[in-house]
């Protein structure tokens, strides 16, 4: 897998993120796919004072980077995951990507689990 497509993906998400405070230190964003196409983005940005902000990235802004990343990661028509999670720590300049191959309900946020999901998705990379 090319580091360039990963770097481009991270840059696109950060460039097009909406809802994050200026002082965010880490973020987690779930990229949902349906029929092999980008269908949703949602996640959280974490600030040093403990504030958690709900975020999303504009799909039109990240679609080319998502498609290039997936083409690199899943060549020759391999089946794409249902969704994937990108966690990024700005200070440590570290990232982790977790794929969910079959369960489109993974990381689904409901009123009953929102705080648990925020804790689960918080990056611990540095």
XYZ file of N, CA and C in Angstrom:
378
model
N 0.850 -1.181 0.000
C 0.000 0.000 0.000
C 0.889 1.235 0.000
N 0.522 2.174 -0.804
C 1.303 3.391 -0.943
C 1.064 4.339 0.226
N 2.153 4.816 0.791
C 2.046 5.806 1.857
C 1.460 7.098 1.306
N 1.720 7.376 0.016
C 1.216 8.611 -0.569
C -0.306 8.668 -0.567
N -0.979 7.557 -0.885
C -2.445 7.604 -0.884
C -2.973 7.741 0.537
N -2.264 7.188 1.509
C -2.667 7.352 2.909
C -2.481 8.800 3.338
N -1.328 9.370 3.013
C -1.056 10.772 3.343
C -2.076 11.685 2.664
N -2.384 11.409 1.406
C -3.377 12.218 0.689
C -4.755 12.113 1.337
N -5.098 10.913 1.800
C -6.384 10.709 2.469
C -6.451 11.529 3.755
N -5.415 11.456 4.570
C -5.387 12.203 5.833
C -5.466 13.706 5.555
N -4.695 14.180 4.586
C -4.715 15.610 4.240
C -6.104 16.046 3.785
N -6.737 15.231 2.940
C -8.070 15.586 2.436
C -9.077 15.670 3.580
N -9.031 14.714 4.487
C -9.965 14.723 5.616
C -9.748 15.961 6.476
N -8.506 16.255 6.802
C -8.216 17.424 7.641
C -8.606 18.715 6.927
N -8.335 18.797 5.638
C -8.673 19.997 4.865
C -10.173 20.234 4.814
N -10.954 19.158 4.736
C -12.398 19.284 4.541
C -13.219 18.967 5.791
N -12.549 18.876 6.944
C -13.283 18.570 8.170
C -14.159 19.756 8.544
N -15.344 19.436 9.037
C -16.287 20.454 9.480
C -16.686 20.138 10.917
N -16.727 21.165 11.761
C -17.190 21.001 13.131
C -16.095 20.949 14.178
N -14.835 20.847 13.765
C -13.729 20.744 14.732
C -13.315 22.131 15.219
N -12.948 22.192 16.486
C -12.364 23.429 17.008
C -10.962 23.583 16.438
N -10.469 24.813 16.415
C -9.123 25.088 15.887
C -8.032 24.351 16.666
N -8.257 24.122 17.956
C -7.206 23.553 18.808
C -7.258 22.029 18.911
N -7.965 21.354 18.021
C -8.068 19.895 18.138
C -6.672 19.264 18.097
N -6.526 18.205 18.885
C -5.243 17.494 18.933
C -5.314 16.136 18.253
N -6.500 15.549 18.230
C -6.653 14.270 17.551
C -8.064 14.189 17.001
N -8.221 13.293 16.026
C -9.556 13.098 15.479
C -9.732 11.653 15.056
N -10.978 11.276 15.007
C -11.373 9.963 14.508
C -12.543 10.197 13.574
N -12.463 9.610 12.392
C -13.555 9.768 11.440
C -13.859 8.422 10.794
N -15.139 8.115 10.757
C -15.617 6.884 10.143
C -16.042 7.226 8.715
N -15.540 6.454 7.779
C -15.894 6.605 6.366
C -16.753 5.403 5.998
N -18.018 5.638 5.711
C -18.929 4.561 5.338
C -19.005 4.417 3.834
N -19.115 3.169 3.385
C -19.213 2.875 1.961
C -20.485 2.086 1.710
N -21.118 2.374 0.608
C -22.308 1.620 0.193
C -22.185 1.398 -1.305
N -22.244 0.162 -1.714
C -22.102 -0.129 -3.127
C -20.760 0.306 -3.686
N -19.720 0.288 -2.843
C -18.391 0.677 -3.286
C -18.166 2.170 -3.394
N -19.128 2.958 -2.913
C -19.010 4.414 -2.986
C -19.093 5.034 -1.594
N -18.456 6.166 -1.442
C -18.500 6.927 -0.200
C -19.946 7.287 0.111
N -20.424 6.890 1.295
C -21.821 7.155 1.636
C -21.997 7.980 2.906
N -20.984 8.019 3.766
C -21.114 8.809 4.994
C -19.749 9.086 5.595
N -19.677 10.189 6.331
C -18.507 10.498 7.157
C -19.031 11.071 8.465
N -18.479 10.600 9.549
C -18.799 11.177 10.851
C -17.691 10.806 11.826
N -17.567 11.585 12.862
C -16.554 11.276 13.859
C -16.462 12.372 14.900
N -15.278 12.431 15.513
C -15.069 13.355 16.625
C -13.668 13.930 16.573
N -13.565 15.192 16.987
C -12.274 15.844 17.187
C -12.125 16.072 18.683
N -10.924 15.836 19.171
C -10.639 15.896 20.604
C -9.656 17.032 20.866
N -10.058 17.971 21.735
C -9.229 19.123 22.074
C -8.494 18.869 23.387
N -7.400 19.605 23.625
C -6.596 19.376 24.832
C -7.372 19.556 26.135
N -8.385 20.416 26.141
C -9.137 20.654 27.379
C -10.215 19.599 27.626
N -10.262 18.577 26.763
C -11.240 17.505 26.945
C -12.511 17.684 26.132
N -12.633 18.807 25.425
C -13.809 19.023 24.593
C -13.811 18.034 23.431
N -14.961 17.448 23.195
C -15.156 16.544 22.063
C -16.152 17.202 21.123
N -15.760 17.378 19.857
C -16.609 18.013 18.857
C -17.024 16.987 17.816
N -18.303 16.980 17.478
C -18.774 16.120 16.388
C -18.269 16.706 15.074
N -17.745 15.843 14.199
C -17.187 16.304 12.933
C -17.695 15.455 11.772
N -17.491 15.974 10.597
C -17.706 15.255 9.344
C -16.764 15.889 8.336
N -16.518 15.205 7.240
C -15.763 15.789 6.134
C -16.677 15.859 4.930
N -16.589 16.944 4.205
C -17.420 17.135 3.020
C -17.107 16.014 2.022
N -18.083 15.168 1.699
C -17.832 14.038 0.801
C -17.201 14.441 -0.532
N -17.664 15.540 -1.136
C -17.106 15.944 -2.426
C -15.627 16.315 -2.303
N -15.213 16.768 -1.126
C -13.825 17.151 -0.918
C -12.893 15.981 -0.696
N -13.421 14.885 -0.153
C -12.545 13.753 0.156
C -12.728 12.565 -0.791
N -13.767 12.580 -1.600
C -14.060 11.426 -2.480
C -12.852 10.992 -3.314
N -12.152 11.917 -4.013
C -11.009 11.466 -4.820
C -9.927 10.767 -3.983
N -9.641 11.291 -2.794
C -8.621 10.684 -1.941
C -9.084 9.334 -1.398
N -10.368 9.222 -1.032
C -10.918 7.946 -0.562
C -10.843 6.909 -1.681
N -11.244 7.290 -2.885
C -11.223 6.353 -4.005
C -9.807 5.904 -4.340
N -8.839 6.826 -4.333
C -7.443 6.464 -4.613
C -6.890 5.546 -3.527
N -7.189 5.862 -2.276
C -6.731 5.033 -1.159
C -7.301 3.615 -1.275
N -8.599 3.506 -1.514
C -9.224 2.189 -1.607
C -8.726 1.411 -2.818
N -8.495 2.087 -3.941
C -7.965 1.410 -5.131
C -6.577 0.859 -4.858
N -5.799 1.572 -4.048
C -4.459 1.123 -3.680
C -4.521 -0.039 -2.695
N -5.424 0.044 -1.750
C -5.536 -0.952 -0.680
C -6.269 -2.216 -1.139
N -7.219 -2.049 -2.033
C -8.051 -3.158 -2.518
C -7.957 -3.223 -4.055
N -6.819 -3.667 -4.591
C -6.647 -3.681 -6.049
C -7.457 -4.789 -6.722
N -7.549 -4.670 -8.015
C -8.126 -5.727 -8.863
C -9.545 -6.113 -8.477
N -10.356 -5.130 -8.080
C -11.759 -5.412 -7.823
C -12.045 -6.198 -6.557
N -11.086 -6.248 -5.629
C -11.352 -6.914 -4.356
C -12.540 -6.244 -3.679
N -13.261 -7.034 -2.880
C -14.425 -6.496 -2.181
C -13.989 -5.440 -1.162
N -14.675 -4.306 -1.198
C -14.354 -3.204 -0.295
C -14.988 -3.436 1.072
N -14.442 -2.791 2.103
C -15.045 -2.908 3.427
C -16.374 -2.159 3.483
N -17.152 -2.433 4.527
C -18.401 -1.699 4.751
C -18.092 -0.266 5.181
N -17.026 -0.112 5.960
C -16.586 1.197 6.423
C -15.185 1.068 6.974
N -14.563 2.210 7.216
C -13.266 2.193 7.895
C -13.143 3.416 8.784
N -12.289 3.270 9.774
C -12.066 4.298 10.788
C -10.645 4.808 10.646
N -10.512 6.114 10.492
C -9.199 6.751 10.482
C -9.044 7.508 11.789
N -8.000 7.191 12.532
C -7.664 7.917 13.763
C -6.346 8.624 13.512
N -6.278 9.902 13.879
C -5.089 10.703 13.627
C -4.772 11.539 14.852
N -3.501 11.523 15.254
C -3.012 12.343 16.359
C -2.112 13.418 15.776
N -2.549 14.642 15.869
C -1.840 15.769 15.254
C -0.461 15.977 15.873
N -0.366 15.883 17.193
C 0.897 16.133 17.879
C 1.914 15.030 17.589
N 1.490 13.788 17.679
C 2.391 12.658 17.444
C 2.614 12.400 15.949
N 1.786 13.026 15.114
C 1.825 12.773 13.670
C 1.715 11.274 13.386
N 0.796 10.656 14.102
C 0.584 9.213 13.986
C -0.859 8.960 13.581
N -1.065 7.851 12.893
C -2.414 7.495 12.476
C -2.591 5.988 12.577
N -3.858 5.604 12.566
C -4.217 4.195 12.503
C -5.503 4.097 11.697
N -5.587 3.074 10.863
C -6.794 2.848 10.073
C -7.300 1.447 10.387
N -8.569 1.365 10.759
C -9.214 0.098 11.104
C -10.338 -0.145 10.107
N -10.352 -1.332 9.539
C -11.368 -1.677 8.542
C -12.449 -2.538 9.164
N -13.684 -2.272 8.779
C -14.817 -3.119 9.137
C -15.322 -3.710 7.830
N -15.077 -5.011 7.654
C -15.374 -5.640 6.379
C -16.849 -5.951 6.170
N -17.577 -6.294 7.236
C -18.920 -6.819 7.028
C -20.040 -6.124 7.799
N -19.756 -5.491 8.925
C -20.813 -4.961 9.788
C -21.008 -3.462 9.579
N -21.981 -3.060 8.754
C -22.201 -1.628 8.546
C -22.704 -0.913 9.808
N -23.141 -1.665 10.814
C -23.609 -1.066 12.061
C -22.507 -0.781 13.066
N -21.284 -1.234 12.765
C -20.178 -0.962 13.688
C -19.960 0.547 13.772
N -19.704 1.031 14.959
C -19.480 2.441 15.258
C -20.740 3.282 15.074
N -21.902 2.668 14.947
C -23.149 3.423 14.809
C -23.436 4.156 16.118
N -23.714 5.426 16.004
C -23.962 6.270 17.175
C -25.468 6.363 17.411
N -25.857 6.122 18.677
C -27.243 6.288 19.102
C -27.239 7.160 20.360
N -28.390 7.667 20.757
C -28.420 8.453 22.002
C -27.910 7.653 23.210
N -28.106 6.347 23.190
C -27.684 5.523 24.326
C -26.191 5.240 24.355
N -25.509 5.324 23.203
C -24.091 4.931 23.201
C -23.131 6.045 22.794
N -23.622 7.269 22.641
C -22.777 8.338 22.105
C -21.497 8.540 22.925
N -21.592 8.558 24.239
C -20.397 8.774 25.058
C -19.443 7.595 24.961
N -19.975 6.383 24.913
C -19.126 5.196 24.778
C -18.408 5.202 23.422
N -19.099 5.587 22.370
C -18.480 5.648 21.036
C -17.400 6.730 21.014
N -17.676 7.878 21.628
C -16.663 8.935 21.686
C -15.387 8.435 22.374
N -15.552 7.676 23.459
C -14.387 7.115 24.167
C -13.702 6.041 23.316
N -14.499 5.169 22.709
C -13.936 4.075 21.900
C -13.123 4.599 20.716
N -13.612 5.660 20.082
C -12.949 6.163 18.892
C -11.775 7.085 19.183
N -11.642 7.555 20.413
C -10.560 8.498 20.726
C -9.208 7.840 20.470
N -8.385 8.500 19.625
C -7.082 7.919 19.331
C -6.173 7.860 20.560
N -5.418 6.786 20.652
C -4.369 6.675 21.672
C -3.123 6.202 20.949
N -2.579 7.109 20.138
C -1.492 6.758 19.229
C -0.140 7.304 19.660
N -0.117 8.293 20.510
C 1.148 8.932 20.838
C 1.589 8.560 22.182
